[in-house]
PDB file of C-alpha atoms and ligand atoms in Angstrom:
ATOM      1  CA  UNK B 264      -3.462  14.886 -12.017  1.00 47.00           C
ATOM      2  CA  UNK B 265      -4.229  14.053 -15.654  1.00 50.00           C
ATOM      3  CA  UNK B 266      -2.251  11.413 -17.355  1.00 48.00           C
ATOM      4  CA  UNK B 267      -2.035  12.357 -21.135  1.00 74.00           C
ATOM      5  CA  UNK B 268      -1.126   8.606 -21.649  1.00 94.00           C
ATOM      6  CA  UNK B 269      -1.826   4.776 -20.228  1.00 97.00           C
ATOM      7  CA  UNK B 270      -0.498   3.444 -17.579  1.00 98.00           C
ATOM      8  CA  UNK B 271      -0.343   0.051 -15.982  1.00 98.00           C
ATOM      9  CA  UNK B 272       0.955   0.078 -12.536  1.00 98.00           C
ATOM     10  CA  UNK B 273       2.997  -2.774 -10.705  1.00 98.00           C
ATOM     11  CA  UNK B 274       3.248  -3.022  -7.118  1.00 98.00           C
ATOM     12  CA  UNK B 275       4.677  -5.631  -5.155  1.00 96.00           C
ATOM     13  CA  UNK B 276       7.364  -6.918  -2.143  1.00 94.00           C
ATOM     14  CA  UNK B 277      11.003  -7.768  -3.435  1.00 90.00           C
ATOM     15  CA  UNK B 278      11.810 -11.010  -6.052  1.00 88.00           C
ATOM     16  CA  UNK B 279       7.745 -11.396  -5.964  1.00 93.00           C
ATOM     17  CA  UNK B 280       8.718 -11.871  -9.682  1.00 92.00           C
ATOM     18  CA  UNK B 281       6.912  -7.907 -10.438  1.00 94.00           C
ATOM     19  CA  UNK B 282      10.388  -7.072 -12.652  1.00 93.00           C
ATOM     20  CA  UNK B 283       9.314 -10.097 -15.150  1.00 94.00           C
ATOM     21  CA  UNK B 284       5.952  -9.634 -15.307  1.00 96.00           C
ATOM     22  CA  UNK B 285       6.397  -5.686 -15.784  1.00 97.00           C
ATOM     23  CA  UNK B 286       8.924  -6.347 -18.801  1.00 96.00           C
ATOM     24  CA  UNK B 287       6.672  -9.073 -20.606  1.00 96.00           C
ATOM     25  CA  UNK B 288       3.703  -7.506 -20.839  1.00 97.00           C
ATOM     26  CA  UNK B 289       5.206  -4.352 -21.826  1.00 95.00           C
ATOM     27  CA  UNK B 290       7.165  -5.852 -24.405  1.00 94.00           C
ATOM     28  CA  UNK B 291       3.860  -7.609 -26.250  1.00 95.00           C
ATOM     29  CA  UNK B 292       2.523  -4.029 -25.782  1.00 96.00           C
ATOM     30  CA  UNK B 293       5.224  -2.322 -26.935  1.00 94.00           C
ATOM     31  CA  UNK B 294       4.745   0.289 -24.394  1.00 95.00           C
ATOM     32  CA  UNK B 295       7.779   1.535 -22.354  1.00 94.00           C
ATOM     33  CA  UNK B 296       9.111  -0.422 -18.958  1.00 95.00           C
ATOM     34  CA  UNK B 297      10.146   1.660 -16.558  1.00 96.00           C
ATOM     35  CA  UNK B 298      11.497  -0.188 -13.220  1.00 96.00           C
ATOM     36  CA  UNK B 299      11.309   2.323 -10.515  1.00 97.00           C
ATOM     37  CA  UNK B 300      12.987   0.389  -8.158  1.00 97.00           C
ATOM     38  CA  UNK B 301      16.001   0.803 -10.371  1.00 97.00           C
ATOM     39  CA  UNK B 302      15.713   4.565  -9.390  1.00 98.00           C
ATOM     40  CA  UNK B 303      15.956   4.194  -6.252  1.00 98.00           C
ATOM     41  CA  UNK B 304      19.061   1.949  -6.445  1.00 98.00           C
ATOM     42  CA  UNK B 305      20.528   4.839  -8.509  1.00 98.00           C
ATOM     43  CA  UNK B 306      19.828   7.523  -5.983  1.00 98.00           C
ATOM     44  CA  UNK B 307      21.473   5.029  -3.321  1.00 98.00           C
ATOM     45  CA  UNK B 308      24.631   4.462  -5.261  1.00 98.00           C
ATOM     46  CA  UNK B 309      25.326   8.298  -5.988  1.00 98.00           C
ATOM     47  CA  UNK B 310      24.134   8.876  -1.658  1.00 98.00           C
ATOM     48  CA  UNK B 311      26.857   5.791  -1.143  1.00 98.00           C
ATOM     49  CA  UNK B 312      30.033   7.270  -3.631  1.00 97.00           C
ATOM     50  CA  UNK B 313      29.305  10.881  -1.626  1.00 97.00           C
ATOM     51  CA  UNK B 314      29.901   9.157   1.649  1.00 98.00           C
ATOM     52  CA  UNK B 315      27.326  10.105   2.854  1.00 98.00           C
ATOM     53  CA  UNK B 316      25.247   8.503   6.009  1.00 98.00           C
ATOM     54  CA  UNK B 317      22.554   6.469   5.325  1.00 98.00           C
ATOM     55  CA  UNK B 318      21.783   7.917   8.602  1.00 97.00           C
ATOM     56  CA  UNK B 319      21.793  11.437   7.623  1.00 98.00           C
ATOM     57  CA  UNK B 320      18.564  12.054   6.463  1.00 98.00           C
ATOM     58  CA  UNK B 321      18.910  15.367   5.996  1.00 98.00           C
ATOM     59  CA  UNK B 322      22.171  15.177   4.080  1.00 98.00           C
ATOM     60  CA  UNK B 323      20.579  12.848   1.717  1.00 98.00           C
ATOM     61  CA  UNK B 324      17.416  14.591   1.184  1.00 98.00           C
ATOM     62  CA  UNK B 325      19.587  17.394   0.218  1.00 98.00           C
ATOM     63  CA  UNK B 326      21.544  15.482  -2.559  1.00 98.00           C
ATOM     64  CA  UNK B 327      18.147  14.521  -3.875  1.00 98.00           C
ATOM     65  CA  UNK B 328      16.858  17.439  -4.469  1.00 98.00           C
ATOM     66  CA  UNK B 329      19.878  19.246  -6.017  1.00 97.00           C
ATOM     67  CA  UNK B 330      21.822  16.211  -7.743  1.00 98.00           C
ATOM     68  CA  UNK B 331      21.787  16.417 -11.759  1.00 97.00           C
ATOM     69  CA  UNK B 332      18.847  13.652 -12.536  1.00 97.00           C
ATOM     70  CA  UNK B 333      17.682  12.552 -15.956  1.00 95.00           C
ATOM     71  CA  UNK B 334      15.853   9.435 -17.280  1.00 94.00           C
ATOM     72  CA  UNK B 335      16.956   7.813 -20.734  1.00 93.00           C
ATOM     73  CA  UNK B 336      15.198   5.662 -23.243  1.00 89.00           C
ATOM     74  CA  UNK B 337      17.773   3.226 -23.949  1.00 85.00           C
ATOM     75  CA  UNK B 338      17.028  -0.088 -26.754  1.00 80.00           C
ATOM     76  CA  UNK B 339      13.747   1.721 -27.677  1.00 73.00           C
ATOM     77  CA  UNK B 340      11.961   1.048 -24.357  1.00 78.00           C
ATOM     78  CA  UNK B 341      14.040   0.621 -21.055  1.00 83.00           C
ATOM     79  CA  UNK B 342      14.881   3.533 -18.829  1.00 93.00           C
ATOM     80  CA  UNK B 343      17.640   4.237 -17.499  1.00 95.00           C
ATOM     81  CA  UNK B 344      18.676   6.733 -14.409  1.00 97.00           C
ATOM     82  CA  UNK B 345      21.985   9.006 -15.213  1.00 97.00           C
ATOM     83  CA  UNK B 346      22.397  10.143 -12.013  1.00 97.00           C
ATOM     84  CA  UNK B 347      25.319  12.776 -10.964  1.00 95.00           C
ATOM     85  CA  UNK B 348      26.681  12.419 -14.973  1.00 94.00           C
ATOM     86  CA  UNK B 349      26.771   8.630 -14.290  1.00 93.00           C
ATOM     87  CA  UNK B 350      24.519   5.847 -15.381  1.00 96.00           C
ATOM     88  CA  UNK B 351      25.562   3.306 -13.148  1.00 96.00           C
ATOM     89  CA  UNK B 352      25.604  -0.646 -14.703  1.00 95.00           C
ATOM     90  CA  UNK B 353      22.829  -3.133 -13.526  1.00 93.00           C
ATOM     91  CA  UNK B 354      25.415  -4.915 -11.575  1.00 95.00           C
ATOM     92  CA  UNK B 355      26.341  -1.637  -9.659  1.00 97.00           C
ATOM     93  CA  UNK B 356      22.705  -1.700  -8.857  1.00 96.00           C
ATOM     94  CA  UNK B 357      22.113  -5.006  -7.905  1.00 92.00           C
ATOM     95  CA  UNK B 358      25.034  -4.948  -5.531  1.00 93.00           C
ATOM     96  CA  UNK B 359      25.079  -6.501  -2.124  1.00 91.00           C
ATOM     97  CA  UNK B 360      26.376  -2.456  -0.681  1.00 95.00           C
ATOM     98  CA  UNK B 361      22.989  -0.956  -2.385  1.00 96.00           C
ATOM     99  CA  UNK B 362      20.519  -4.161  -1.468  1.00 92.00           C
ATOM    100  CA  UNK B 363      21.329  -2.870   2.029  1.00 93.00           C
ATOM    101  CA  UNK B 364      21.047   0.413   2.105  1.00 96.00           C
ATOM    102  CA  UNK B 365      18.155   0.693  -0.455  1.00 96.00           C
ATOM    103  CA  UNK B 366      15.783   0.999   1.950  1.00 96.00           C
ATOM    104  CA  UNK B 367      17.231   3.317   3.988  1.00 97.00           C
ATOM    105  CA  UNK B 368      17.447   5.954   1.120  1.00 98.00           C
ATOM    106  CA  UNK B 369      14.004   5.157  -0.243  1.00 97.00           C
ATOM    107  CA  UNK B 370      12.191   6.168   3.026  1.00 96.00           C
ATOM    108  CA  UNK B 371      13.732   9.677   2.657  1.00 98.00           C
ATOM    109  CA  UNK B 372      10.792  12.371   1.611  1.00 97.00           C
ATOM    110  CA  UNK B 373      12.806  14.172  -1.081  1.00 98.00           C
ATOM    111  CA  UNK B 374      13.925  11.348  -2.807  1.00 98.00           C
ATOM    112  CA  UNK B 375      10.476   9.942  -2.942  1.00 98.00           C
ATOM    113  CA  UNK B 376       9.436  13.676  -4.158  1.00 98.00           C
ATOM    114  CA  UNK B 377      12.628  14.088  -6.736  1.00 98.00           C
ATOM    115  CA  UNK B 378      11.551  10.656  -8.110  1.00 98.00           C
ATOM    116  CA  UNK B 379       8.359  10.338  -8.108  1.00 98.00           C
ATOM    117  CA  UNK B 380       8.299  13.520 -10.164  1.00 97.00           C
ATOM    118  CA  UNK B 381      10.522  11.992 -12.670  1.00 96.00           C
ATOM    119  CA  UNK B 382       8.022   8.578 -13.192  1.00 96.00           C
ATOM    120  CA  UNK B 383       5.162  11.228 -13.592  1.00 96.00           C
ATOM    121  CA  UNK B 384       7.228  13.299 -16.196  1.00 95.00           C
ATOM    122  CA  UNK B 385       8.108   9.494 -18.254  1.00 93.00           C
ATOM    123  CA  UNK B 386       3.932   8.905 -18.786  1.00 93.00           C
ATOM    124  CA  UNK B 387       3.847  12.254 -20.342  1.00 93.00           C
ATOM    125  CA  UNK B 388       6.482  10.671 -23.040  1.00 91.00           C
ATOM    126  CA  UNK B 389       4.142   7.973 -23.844  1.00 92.00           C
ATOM    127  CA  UNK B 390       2.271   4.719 -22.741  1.00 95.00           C
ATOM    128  CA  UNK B 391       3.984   3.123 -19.891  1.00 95.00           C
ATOM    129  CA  UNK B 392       4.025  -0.261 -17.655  1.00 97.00           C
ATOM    130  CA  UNK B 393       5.618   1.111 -14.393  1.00 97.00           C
ATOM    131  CA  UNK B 394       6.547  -1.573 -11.529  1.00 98.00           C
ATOM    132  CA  UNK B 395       8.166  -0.506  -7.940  1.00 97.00           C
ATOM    133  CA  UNK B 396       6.312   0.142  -4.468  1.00 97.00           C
ATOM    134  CA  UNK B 397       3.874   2.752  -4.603  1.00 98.00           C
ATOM    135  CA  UNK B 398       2.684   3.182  -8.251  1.00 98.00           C
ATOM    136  CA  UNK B 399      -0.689   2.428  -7.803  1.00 98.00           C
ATOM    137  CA  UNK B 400      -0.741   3.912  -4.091  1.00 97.00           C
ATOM    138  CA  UNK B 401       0.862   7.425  -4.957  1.00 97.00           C
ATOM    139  CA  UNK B 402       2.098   7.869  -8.188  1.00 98.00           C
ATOM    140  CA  UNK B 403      -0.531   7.068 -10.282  1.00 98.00           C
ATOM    141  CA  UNK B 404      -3.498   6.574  -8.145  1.00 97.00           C
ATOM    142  CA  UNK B 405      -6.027   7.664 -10.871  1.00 97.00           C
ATOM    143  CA  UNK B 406      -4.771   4.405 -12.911  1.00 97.00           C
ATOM    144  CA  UNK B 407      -7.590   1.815 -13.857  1.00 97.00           C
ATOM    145  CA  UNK B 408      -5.050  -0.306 -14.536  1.00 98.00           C
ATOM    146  CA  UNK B 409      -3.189  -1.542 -11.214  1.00 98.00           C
ATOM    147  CA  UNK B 410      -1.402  -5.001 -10.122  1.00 98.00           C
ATOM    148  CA  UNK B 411      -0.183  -6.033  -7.222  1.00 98.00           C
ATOM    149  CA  UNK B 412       2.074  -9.389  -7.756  1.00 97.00           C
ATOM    150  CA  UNK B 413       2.602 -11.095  -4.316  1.00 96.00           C
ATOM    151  CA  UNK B 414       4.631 -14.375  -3.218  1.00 94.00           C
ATOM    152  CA  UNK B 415       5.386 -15.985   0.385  1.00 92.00           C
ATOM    153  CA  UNK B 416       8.538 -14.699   1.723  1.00 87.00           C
ATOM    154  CA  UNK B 417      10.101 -18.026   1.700  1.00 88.00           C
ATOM    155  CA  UNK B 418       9.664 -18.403  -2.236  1.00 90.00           C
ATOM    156  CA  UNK B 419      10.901 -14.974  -2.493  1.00 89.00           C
ATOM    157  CA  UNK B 420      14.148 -15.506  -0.405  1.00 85.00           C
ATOM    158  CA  UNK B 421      14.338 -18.663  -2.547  1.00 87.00           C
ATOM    159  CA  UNK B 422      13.903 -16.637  -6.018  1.00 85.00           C
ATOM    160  CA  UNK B 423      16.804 -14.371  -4.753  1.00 80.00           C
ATOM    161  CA  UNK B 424      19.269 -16.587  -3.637  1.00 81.00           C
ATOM    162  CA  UNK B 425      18.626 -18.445  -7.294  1.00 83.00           C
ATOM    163  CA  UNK B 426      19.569 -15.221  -8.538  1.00 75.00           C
ATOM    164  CA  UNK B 427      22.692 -15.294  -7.205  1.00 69.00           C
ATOM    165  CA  UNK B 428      22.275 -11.770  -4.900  1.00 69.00           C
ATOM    166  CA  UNK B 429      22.733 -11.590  -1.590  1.00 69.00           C
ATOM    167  CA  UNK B 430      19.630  -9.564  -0.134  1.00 69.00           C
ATOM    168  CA  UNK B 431      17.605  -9.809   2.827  1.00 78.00           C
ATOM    169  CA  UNK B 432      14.418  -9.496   1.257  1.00 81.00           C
ATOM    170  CA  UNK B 433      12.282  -9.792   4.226  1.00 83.00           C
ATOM    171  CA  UNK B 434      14.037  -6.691   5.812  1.00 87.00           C
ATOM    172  CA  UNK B 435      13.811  -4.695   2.886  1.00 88.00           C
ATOM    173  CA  UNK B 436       9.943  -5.629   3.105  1.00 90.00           C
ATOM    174  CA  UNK B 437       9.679  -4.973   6.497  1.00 92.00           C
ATOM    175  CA  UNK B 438      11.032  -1.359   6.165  1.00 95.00           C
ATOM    176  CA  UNK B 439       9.466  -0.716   2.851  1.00 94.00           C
ATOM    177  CA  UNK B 440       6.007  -1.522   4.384  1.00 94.00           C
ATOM    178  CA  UNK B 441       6.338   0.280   7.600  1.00 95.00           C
ATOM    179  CA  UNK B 442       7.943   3.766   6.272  1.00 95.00           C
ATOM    180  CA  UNK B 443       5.563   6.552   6.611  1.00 94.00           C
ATOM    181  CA  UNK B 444       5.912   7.919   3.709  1.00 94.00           C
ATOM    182  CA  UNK B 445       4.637   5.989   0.647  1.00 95.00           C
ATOM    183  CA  UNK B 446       4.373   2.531   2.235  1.00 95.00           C
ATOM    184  CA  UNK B 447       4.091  -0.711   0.357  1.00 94.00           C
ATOM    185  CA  UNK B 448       0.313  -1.419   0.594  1.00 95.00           C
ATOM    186  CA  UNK B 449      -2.481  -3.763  -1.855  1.00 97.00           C
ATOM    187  CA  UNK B 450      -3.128  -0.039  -3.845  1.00 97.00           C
ATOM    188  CA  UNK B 451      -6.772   0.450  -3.939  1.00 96.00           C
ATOM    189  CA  UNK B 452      -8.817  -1.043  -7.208  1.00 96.00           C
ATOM    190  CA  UNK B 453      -5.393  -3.384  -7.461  1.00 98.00           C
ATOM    191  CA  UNK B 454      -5.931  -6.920  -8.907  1.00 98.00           C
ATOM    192  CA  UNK B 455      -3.915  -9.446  -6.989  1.00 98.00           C
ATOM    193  CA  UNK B 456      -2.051 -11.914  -8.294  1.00 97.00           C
ATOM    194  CA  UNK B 457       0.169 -14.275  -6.084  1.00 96.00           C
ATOM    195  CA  UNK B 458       3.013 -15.990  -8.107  1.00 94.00           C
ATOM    196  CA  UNK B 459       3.933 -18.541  -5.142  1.00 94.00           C
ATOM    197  CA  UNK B 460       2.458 -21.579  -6.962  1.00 93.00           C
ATOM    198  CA  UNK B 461       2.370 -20.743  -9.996  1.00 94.00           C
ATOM    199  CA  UNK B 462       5.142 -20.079 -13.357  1.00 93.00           C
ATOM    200  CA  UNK B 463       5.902 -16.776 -14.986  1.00 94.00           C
ATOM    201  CA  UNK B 464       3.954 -17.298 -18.227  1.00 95.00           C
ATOM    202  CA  UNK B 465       0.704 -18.054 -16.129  1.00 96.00           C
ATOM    203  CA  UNK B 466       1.064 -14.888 -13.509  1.00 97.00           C
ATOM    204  CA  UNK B 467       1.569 -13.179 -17.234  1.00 97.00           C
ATOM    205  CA  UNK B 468      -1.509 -14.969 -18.515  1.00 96.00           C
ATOM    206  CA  UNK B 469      -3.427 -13.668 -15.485  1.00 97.00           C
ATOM    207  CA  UNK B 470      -2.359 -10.068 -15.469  1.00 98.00           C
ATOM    208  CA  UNK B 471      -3.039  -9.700 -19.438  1.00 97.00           C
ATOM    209  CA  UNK B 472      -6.715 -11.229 -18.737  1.00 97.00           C
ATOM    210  CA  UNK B 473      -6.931  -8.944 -16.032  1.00 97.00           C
ATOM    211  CA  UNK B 474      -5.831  -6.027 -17.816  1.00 98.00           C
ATOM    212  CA  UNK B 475      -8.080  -6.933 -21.400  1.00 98.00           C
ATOM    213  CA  UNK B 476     -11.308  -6.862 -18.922  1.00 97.00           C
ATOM    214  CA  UNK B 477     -10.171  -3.093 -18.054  1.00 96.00           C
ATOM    215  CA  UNK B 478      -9.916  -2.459 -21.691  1.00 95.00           C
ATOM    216  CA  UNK B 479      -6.088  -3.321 -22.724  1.00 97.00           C
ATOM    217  CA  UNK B 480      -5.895  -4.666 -25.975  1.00 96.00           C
ATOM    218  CA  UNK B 481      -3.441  -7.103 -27.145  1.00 93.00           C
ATOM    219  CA  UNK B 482      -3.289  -7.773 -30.198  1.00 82.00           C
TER     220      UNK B 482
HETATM  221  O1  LIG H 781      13.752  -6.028  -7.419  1.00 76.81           O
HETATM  222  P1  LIG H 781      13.208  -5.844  -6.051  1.00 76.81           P
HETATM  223  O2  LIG H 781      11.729  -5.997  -5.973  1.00 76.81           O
HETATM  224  O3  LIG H 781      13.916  -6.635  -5.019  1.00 76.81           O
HETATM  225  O4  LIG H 781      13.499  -4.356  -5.609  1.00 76.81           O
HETATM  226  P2  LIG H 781      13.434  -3.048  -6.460  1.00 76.81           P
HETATM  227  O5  LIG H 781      12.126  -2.959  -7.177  1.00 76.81           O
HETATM  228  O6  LIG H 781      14.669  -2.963  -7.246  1.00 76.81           O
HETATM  229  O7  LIG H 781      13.412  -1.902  -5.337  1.00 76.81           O
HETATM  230  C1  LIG H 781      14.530  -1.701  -4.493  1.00 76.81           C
HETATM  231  C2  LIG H 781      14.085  -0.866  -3.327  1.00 76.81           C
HETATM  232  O8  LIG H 781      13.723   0.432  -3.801  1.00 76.81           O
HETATM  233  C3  LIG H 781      12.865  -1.358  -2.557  1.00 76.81           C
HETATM  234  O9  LIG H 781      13.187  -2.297  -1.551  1.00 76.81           O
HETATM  235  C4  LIG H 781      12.334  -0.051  -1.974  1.00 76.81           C
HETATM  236  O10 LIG H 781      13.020   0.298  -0.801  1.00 76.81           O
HETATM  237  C5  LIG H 781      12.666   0.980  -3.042  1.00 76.81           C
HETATM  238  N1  LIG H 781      11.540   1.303  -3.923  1.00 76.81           N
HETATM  239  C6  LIG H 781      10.607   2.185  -3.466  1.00 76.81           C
HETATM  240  O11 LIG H 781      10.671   2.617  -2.327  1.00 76.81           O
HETATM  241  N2  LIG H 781       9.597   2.625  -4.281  1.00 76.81           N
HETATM  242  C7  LIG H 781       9.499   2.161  -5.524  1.00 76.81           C
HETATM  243  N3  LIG H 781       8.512   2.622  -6.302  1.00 76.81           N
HETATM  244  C8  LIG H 781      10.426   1.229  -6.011  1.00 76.81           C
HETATM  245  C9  LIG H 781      11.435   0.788  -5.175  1.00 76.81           C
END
C-alpha cells in the first residue's frame, strides 16, 4: 500500500491521554486530526438507533457495509463521520449507551473493513496524525512514524471519571485487546511513551522529539 502523504500514527488503551496528544501535535503541524475512535462511536450509534443487537453480528456487519458513510473536514482540520445522513454531536458519542457497546461493534470484521477503508481514503487527502487502536498495527503499517501512548489503568479510570463519563475503561481494554481481529497491540517500530507520571505538554515534548529524529519537522 503506498501512502501518497505522511502519516503519524497513534495507538493506545482508552483516556491514556492519545486524543490530546493526537490534536496538539497536529495542530503545530497543521496537518489534519483524524480520531478514529470517533468512527467507531459513529458506527455504534447508527447500529444502536436501528435496534439492532449488539449481539447480532451478522446484522451489524451488514449495516456496515451498506450504510451511507462519508468523512468531513470540518474547522479546516477535524473529521467528522456523517453516518446514515446524520453527523451525530460529540456528546452523542461520548455517551454512557455507546461507551458500552463500543466495543462490541468495533470487534465486528466489516466495520473494521468499511472503516478502515475510509482512514486509508483521508491520507490520500493530505498529511494526517491518525490516533485509535490499530493504526500502526493495520492501517498504516508501512508508517515510520508510529506512537503508542500508554498509562496504568488506575490513572486512566481516574482521567475518565475527571472527565465526567461514565466508562469502564478497563473492559473496553480488555475486549479491545483480546478481539481477533485488529487487536490493540505495541505496533511494531512504535515509540512508547507512558503518560502515567508525567503532564500533557511533556508526553507532547516527547512524541515531537521522537517524531523530529524520524524526520518531522517543526518549525
Ligand atoms: O477515547 P478513548 O480512547 O476512550 O476511546 P476511542 O478512541 O474513542 O475508541 C472507542 C472504541 O472504539 C475503543 O474502545 C475501540 O473499541 C474502538 N476503536 C477501535 O476498535 N479501533 C480504532 N482504531 C479506534 C477505536
Amino acid at each position: 500500500m503506498s501512502e501518497t502523504h505522511p502519516v503519524i500514527a497513534i495507538d493506545g488503551p482508552a483516556a491514556s491521554g492519545k486524543s490530546s496528544v493526537a490534536r496538539k501535535i497536529a495542530a503545530r503541524l497543521g496537518w489534519t486530526y483524524v480520531n478514529t475512535g470517533n468512527m467507531y462511536r459513529a458506527m455504534t450509534h447508527c447500529v444502536l438507533s436501528r435496534g439492532l443487537s449488539l449481539s447480532d453480528s451478522p446484522a451489524i456487519g451488514i449495516l456496515a457495509a451498506e450504510v451511507p458513510l462519508s468523512l468531513e473536514v470540518q474547522d479546516g482540520n477535524k473529521v467528522v463521520t456523517v453516518i446514515d445522513h446524520d453527523c451525530p454531536s460529540d456528546e452523542v458519542l461520548n455517551s454512557e449507551e455507546v461507551n458500552r457497546s463500543v466495543s462490541y461493534v468495533a470487534q465486528v470484521p466489516e466495520v473494521r473493513e468499511r472503516l478502515v477503508a475510509e482512514q486509508r481514503a483521508l491520507a490520500k487527502r493530505g498529511p494526517v496524525v491518525m490516533e485509535g487502536r490499530d493504526i500502526g498495527s493495520v492501517v498504516f503499517p508501512a508508517t515510520p512514524l508510529k506512537l503508542y501512548i500508554d498509562a496504568s489503568e488506575e490513572v486512566r479510570a481516574r482521567r475518565r471519571a475527571v472527565q465526567g463519563h461514565a466508562d469502564s475503561v478497563g473492559l473496553r481494554d480488555k475486549i479491545d485487546s483480546t478481539r481477533k481481529t485488529a487487536p490493540l497491540v505495541i505496533p511494531d517500530g512504535a515509540v512508547v511513551i507512558d503518560s502515567s507520571e508525567i503532564g500533557l505538554n511533556e508526553v507532547v515534548d516527547a512524541a515531537c522529539e521522537a517524531l523530529t529524529q524520524r524526520g518531522v519537522s517543526f518549525t
